[in-house]
């Protein structure tokens, strides 16, 4: 199997420096806060898929659930306006069928969901599946890794750690199984470098940090003045993870 990080040579010097920087910028309190918000997002999605199974949902219900998926927010209005409610309800019922594998549910969702952008449909399916069953399904949306053009924060991270990139994009025939194994390796890599993150959300937090870092550096490289308007890294992370508008419950804050 082909991987971006697993089974590839990583430069130990860059590995140690990389995680030193990560530990400085992602203290335990921030990891804990984001983890709490992600748990609440899981509850929101579980409740929504339960409600879809029990009775048909309306357009505003789907609008709310789509609003917590970062990559498809600009498609929300078009989806609600052009995809009929039967298609929406039937597609989301498929995602809630825990008896089927993630691969089967994703494939059927893409067939049933009558929208013309495959990447949008794929991002919806894989993000919903991750937060519905976070211990079983990893977060694999386009900002994490796009296999069609080899972009995303996973290759960006590899550029730091491998230092052997030849300038060609990372384009690999990833399956969901392979991505699960790649994410498992990231947990192993993090923990051996004293960055103690835990499933099911630890790598989500790490990847969102990397993408926020990428966004800021790209904007800063283009224009230092424009970078003033870019949200801070922590805010960008919450946006990517779709949790910036989720209010932390009092019991979570105390815990």
GROMACS .gro file of C-alpha atoms in nm:
model
  255
    1UNK     CA    1   0.000   0.000   0.000
    2UNK     CA    2   0.111   0.355  -0.070
    3UNK     CA    3   0.106   0.614   0.205
    4UNK     CA    4   0.206   0.976   0.245
    5UNK     CA    5   0.371   0.923   0.583
    6UNK     CA    6   0.345   0.563   0.699
    7UNK     CA    7   0.630   0.340   0.577
    8UNK     CA    8   0.813   0.641   0.432
    9UNK     CA    9   1.143   0.773   0.562
   10UNK     CA   10   1.105   1.064   0.802
   11UNK     CA   11   1.400   1.283   0.894
   12UNK     CA   12   1.439   1.244   1.273
   13UNK     CA   13   1.574   1.600   1.316
   14UNK     CA   14   1.271   1.753   1.147
   15UNK     CA   15   1.038   1.516   1.329
   16UNK     CA   16   1.166   1.631   1.669
   17UNK     CA   17   1.156   2.001   1.576
   18UNK     CA   18   0.810   1.967   1.422
   19UNK     CA   19   0.659   1.825   1.739
   20UNK     CA   20   0.846   2.070   1.957
   21UNK     CA   21   0.669   2.351   1.771
   22UNK     CA   22   0.335   2.168   1.789
   23UNK     CA   23   0.363   2.121   2.166
   24UNK     CA   24   0.439   2.492   2.214
   25UNK     CA   25   0.141   2.603   2.008
   26UNK     CA   26  -0.117   2.344   2.112
   27UNK     CA   27  -0.124   2.333   2.494
   28UNK     CA   28  -0.345   2.089   2.681
   29UNK     CA   29  -0.613   2.347   2.760
   30UNK     CA   30  -0.673   2.426   2.393
   31UNK     CA   31  -0.675   2.059   2.299
   32UNK     CA   32  -0.923   1.995   2.579
   33UNK     CA   33  -1.152   2.279   2.470
   34UNK     CA   34  -1.160   2.169   2.107
   35UNK     CA   35  -1.213   1.807   2.214
   36UNK     CA   36  -1.517   1.910   2.420
   37UNK     CA   37  -1.666   2.100   2.127
   38UNK     CA   38  -1.605   1.806   1.894
   39UNK     CA   39  -1.787   1.574   2.134
   40UNK     CA   40  -2.082   1.812   2.123
   41UNK     CA   41  -2.069   1.810   1.743
   42UNK     CA   42  -2.091   1.431   1.754
   43UNK     CA   43  -2.401   1.459   1.972
   44UNK     CA   44  -2.560   1.705   1.728
   45UNK     CA   45  -2.501   1.475   1.431
   46UNK     CA   46  -2.614   1.162   1.614
   47UNK     CA   47  -2.935   1.337   1.716
   48UNK     CA   48  -2.992   1.461   1.361
   49UNK     CA   49  -2.946   1.117   1.202
   50UNK     CA   50  -3.178   0.966   1.462
   51UNK     CA   51  -3.442   1.228   1.377
   52UNK     CA   52  -3.400   1.162   1.003
   53UNK     CA   53  -3.468   0.791   1.060
   54UNK     CA   54  -3.779   0.864   1.264
   55UNK     CA   55  -3.938   1.131   1.043
   56UNK     CA   56  -3.859   1.348   0.744
   57UNK     CA   57  -3.662   1.666   0.814
   58UNK     CA   58  -3.724   2.006   0.656
   59UNK     CA   59  -3.488   2.230   0.461
   60UNK     CA   60  -3.395   2.440   0.764
   61UNK     CA   61  -3.292   2.125   0.952
   62UNK     CA   62  -3.054   2.028   0.673
   63UNK     CA   63  -2.927   2.384   0.652
   64UNK     CA   64  -2.825   2.369   1.018
   65UNK     CA   65  -2.641   2.040   0.981
   66UNK     CA   66  -2.463   2.150   0.662
   67UNK     CA   67  -2.351   2.469   0.837
   68UNK     CA   68  -2.116   2.269   1.061
   69UNK     CA   69  -1.926   2.121   0.764
   70UNK     CA   70  -1.661   2.376   0.673
   71UNK     CA   71  -1.584   2.268   0.317
   72UNK     CA   72  -1.939   2.287   0.186
   73UNK     CA   73  -2.080   2.599   0.350
   74UNK     CA   74  -2.081   2.802   0.030
   75UNK     CA   75  -2.285   2.524  -0.133
   76UNK     CA   76  -2.550   2.520   0.139
   77UNK     CA   77  -2.805   2.749  -0.024
   78UNK     CA   78  -2.775   2.581  -0.362
   79UNK     CA   79  -2.811   2.237  -0.203
   80UNK     CA   80  -3.123   2.337  -0.012
   81UNK     CA   81  -3.271   2.510  -0.318
   82UNK     CA   82  -3.195   2.240  -0.576
   83UNK     CA   83  -3.197   1.906  -0.395
   84UNK     CA   84  -3.547   1.789  -0.312
   85UNK     CA   85  -3.629   1.690   0.044
   86UNK     CA   86  -3.685   1.325  -0.043
   87UNK     CA   87  -3.332   1.301  -0.181
   88UNK     CA   88  -3.191   1.475   0.127
   89UNK     CA   89  -3.379   1.256   0.371
   90UNK     CA   90  -3.306   0.931   0.188
   91UNK     CA   91  -2.937   1.013   0.157
   92UNK     CA   92  -2.892   1.094   0.526
   93UNK     CA   93  -3.084   0.783   0.631
   94UNK     CA   94  -2.815   0.585   0.446
   95UNK     CA   95  -2.539   0.754   0.649
   96UNK     CA   96  -2.709   0.651   0.973
   97UNK     CA   97  -2.721   0.281   0.883
   98UNK     CA   98  -2.451   0.149   1.115
   99UNK     CA   99  -2.494  -0.206   0.986
  100UNK     CA  100  -2.326  -0.104   0.660
  101UNK     CA  101  -1.957  -0.020   0.615
  102UNK     CA  102  -1.840   0.336   0.560
  103UNK     CA  103  -1.749   0.245   0.201
  104UNK     CA  104  -2.097   0.114   0.122
  105UNK     CA  105  -2.272   0.405   0.290
  106UNK     CA  106  -2.053   0.660   0.111
  107UNK     CA  107  -2.115   0.496  -0.227
  108UNK     CA  108  -2.490   0.482  -0.178
  109UNK     CA  109  -2.498   0.839  -0.049
  110UNK     CA  110  -2.321   0.959  -0.364
  111UNK     CA  111  -2.580   0.776  -0.576
  112UNK     CA  112  -2.888   0.900  -0.391
  113UNK     CA  113  -2.783   1.259  -0.317
  114UNK     CA  114  -2.878   1.445  -0.635
  115UNK     CA  115  -2.616   1.719  -0.643
  116UNK     CA  116  -2.371   1.778  -0.927
  117UNK     CA  117  -2.045   1.825  -0.731
  118UNK     CA  118  -1.897   1.490  -0.631
  119UNK     CA  119  -1.636   1.640  -0.397
  120UNK     CA  120  -1.906   1.827  -0.207
  121UNK     CA  121  -2.112   1.510  -0.168
  122UNK     CA  122  -1.805   1.314  -0.062
  123UNK     CA  123  -1.708   1.573   0.201
  124UNK     CA  124  -2.060   1.569   0.343
  125UNK     CA  125  -2.067   1.190   0.366
  126UNK     CA  126  -1.722   1.143   0.519
  127UNK     CA  127  -1.755   1.425   0.771
  128UNK     CA  128  -2.097   1.307   0.886
  129UNK     CA  129  -1.973   0.948   0.913
  130UNK     CA  130  -1.672   1.058   1.118
  131UNK     CA  131  -1.870   1.252   1.373
  132UNK     CA  132  -2.152   0.999   1.382
  133UNK     CA  133  -1.910   0.715   1.459
  134UNK     CA  134  -1.582   0.889   1.549
  135UNK     CA  135  -1.417   0.574   1.684
  136UNK     CA  136  -1.479   0.388   1.356
  137UNK     CA  137  -1.441   0.648   1.080
  138UNK     CA  138  -1.163   0.905   1.043
  139UNK     CA  139  -1.208   1.263   0.925
  140UNK     CA  140  -1.120   1.257   0.556
  141UNK     CA  141  -1.248   1.574   0.394
  142UNK     CA  142  -1.082   1.769   0.114
  143UNK     CA  143  -0.882   2.000   0.340
  144UNK     CA  144  -0.724   1.690   0.498
  145UNK     CA  145  -0.631   1.527   0.168
  146UNK     CA  146  -0.765   1.539  -0.189
  147UNK     CA  147  -0.657   1.228  -0.372
  148UNK     CA  148  -0.749   1.373  -0.714
  149UNK     CA  149  -0.482   1.644  -0.700
  150UNK     CA  150  -0.266   1.546  -0.403
  151UNK     CA  151  -0.336   1.857  -0.193
  152UNK     CA  152  -0.433   1.907   0.171
  153UNK     CA  153  -0.272   1.936   0.511
  154UNK     CA  154  -0.153   1.574   0.517
  155UNK     CA  155   0.093   1.632   0.227
  156UNK     CA  156   0.177   1.970   0.385
  157UNK     CA  157   0.274   1.787   0.703
  158UNK     CA  158   0.478   1.537   0.501
  159UNK     CA  159   0.678   1.824   0.352
  160UNK     CA  160   0.793   1.912   0.705
  161UNK     CA  161   0.870   1.559   0.816
  162UNK     CA  162   1.013   1.385   0.510
  163UNK     CA  163   1.212   1.663   0.343
  164UNK     CA  164   1.245   1.437   0.040
  165UNK     CA  165   0.961   1.572  -0.172
  166UNK     CA  166   1.053   1.588  -0.542
  167UNK     CA  167   0.808   1.864  -0.635
  168UNK     CA  168   0.540   1.631  -0.770
  169UNK     CA  169   0.195   1.630  -0.606
  170UNK     CA  170   0.102   1.345  -0.376
  171UNK     CA  171  -0.153   1.151  -0.579
  172UNK     CA  172  -0.221   0.809  -0.434
  173UNK     CA  173  -0.503   0.555  -0.462
  174UNK     CA  174  -0.617   0.590  -0.104
  175UNK     CA  175  -0.907   0.382   0.020
  176UNK     CA  176  -1.089   0.452   0.346
  177UNK     CA  177  -0.899   0.157   0.497
  178UNK     CA  178  -0.564   0.308   0.396
  179UNK     CA  179  -0.661   0.647   0.536
  180UNK     CA  180  -0.757   0.483   0.865
  181UNK     CA  181  -0.411   0.325   0.878
  182UNK     CA  182  -0.246   0.658   0.795
  183UNK     CA  183  -0.433   0.827   1.080
  184UNK     CA  184  -0.339   0.544   1.319
  185UNK     CA  185   0.022   0.610   1.225
  186UNK     CA  186  -0.018   0.980   1.306
  187UNK     CA  187  -0.131   0.886   1.657
  188UNK     CA  188   0.175   0.662   1.692
  189UNK     CA  189   0.408   0.932   1.558
  190UNK     CA  190   0.260   1.199   1.785
  191UNK     CA  191   0.275   0.994   2.100
  192UNK     CA  192   0.635   0.884   2.048
  193UNK     CA  193   0.721   1.255   2.031
  194UNK     CA  194   0.547   1.339   2.359
  195UNK     CA  195   0.247   1.501   2.193
  196UNK     CA  196  -0.012   1.295   2.375
  197UNK     CA  197  -0.327   1.303   2.165
  198UNK     CA  198  -0.597   1.041   2.182
  199UNK     CA  199  -0.858   0.901   1.947
  200UNK     CA  200  -1.111   0.977   1.820
  201UNK     CA  201  -1.047   1.352   1.785
  202UNK     CA  202  -0.675   1.398   1.854
  203UNK     CA  203  -0.560   1.379   1.493
  204UNK     CA  204  -0.852   1.604   1.387
  205UNK     CA  205  -0.700   1.870   1.611
  206UNK     CA  206  -0.348   1.813   1.482
  207UNK     CA  207  -0.457   1.828   1.117
  208UNK     CA  208  -0.665   2.142   1.172
  209UNK     CA  209  -0.361   2.306   1.329
  210UNK     CA  210  -0.153   2.218   1.023
  211UNK     CA  211  -0.409   2.354   0.780
  212UNK     CA  212  -0.452   2.675   0.979
  213UNK     CA  213  -0.075   2.715   0.972
  214UNK     CA  214  -0.077   2.660   0.596
  215UNK     CA  215  -0.352   2.918   0.537
  216UNK     CA  216  -0.180   3.183   0.744
  217UNK     CA  217   0.159   3.131   0.582
  218UNK     CA  218   0.011   3.139   0.231
  219UNK     CA  219  -0.168   3.466   0.297
  220UNK     CA  220   0.135   3.614   0.472
  221UNK     CA  221   0.356   3.516   0.178
  222UNK     CA  222   0.122   3.700  -0.059
  223UNK     CA  223   0.083   4.012   0.150
  224UNK     CA  224   0.180   4.099   0.507
  225UNK     CA  225  -0.095   4.361   0.518
  226UNK     CA  226  -0.363   4.111   0.412
  227UNK     CA  227  -0.255   3.870   0.685
  228UNK     CA  228  -0.379   4.121   0.945
  229UNK     CA  229  -0.737   4.026   0.853
  230UNK     CA  230  -0.680   3.651   0.886
  231UNK     CA  231  -0.827   3.502   1.207
  232UNK     CA  232  -0.582   3.367   1.461
  233UNK     CA  233  -0.481   3.004   1.430
  234UNK     CA  234  -0.708   2.879   1.709
  235UNK     CA  235  -1.012   3.045   1.548
  236UNK     CA  236  -0.918   2.899   1.209
  237UNK     CA  237  -0.895   2.553   1.364
  238UNK     CA  238  -1.246   2.583   1.506
  239UNK     CA  239  -1.377   2.701   1.168
  240UNK     CA  240  -1.219   2.406   0.987
  241UNK     CA  241  -1.367   2.164   1.237
  242UNK     CA  242  -1.709   2.330   1.213
  243UNK     CA  243  -1.734   2.408   1.585
  244UNK     CA  244  -1.686   2.785   1.607
  245UNK     CA  245  -2.060   2.842   1.655
  246UNK     CA  246  -2.111   2.556   1.901
  247UNK     CA  247  -2.141   2.684   2.256
  248UNK     CA  248  -1.954   2.491   2.521
  249UNK     CA  249  -2.193   2.342   2.774
  250UNK     CA  250  -2.137   2.438   3.134
  251UNK     CA  251  -2.065   2.080   3.243
  252UNK     CA  252  -1.803   2.046   2.968
  253UNK     CA  253  -1.641   2.373   3.069
  254UNK     CA  254  -1.622   2.262   3.432
  255UNK     CA  255  -1.497   1.914   3.334
   0.00000   0.00000   0.00000
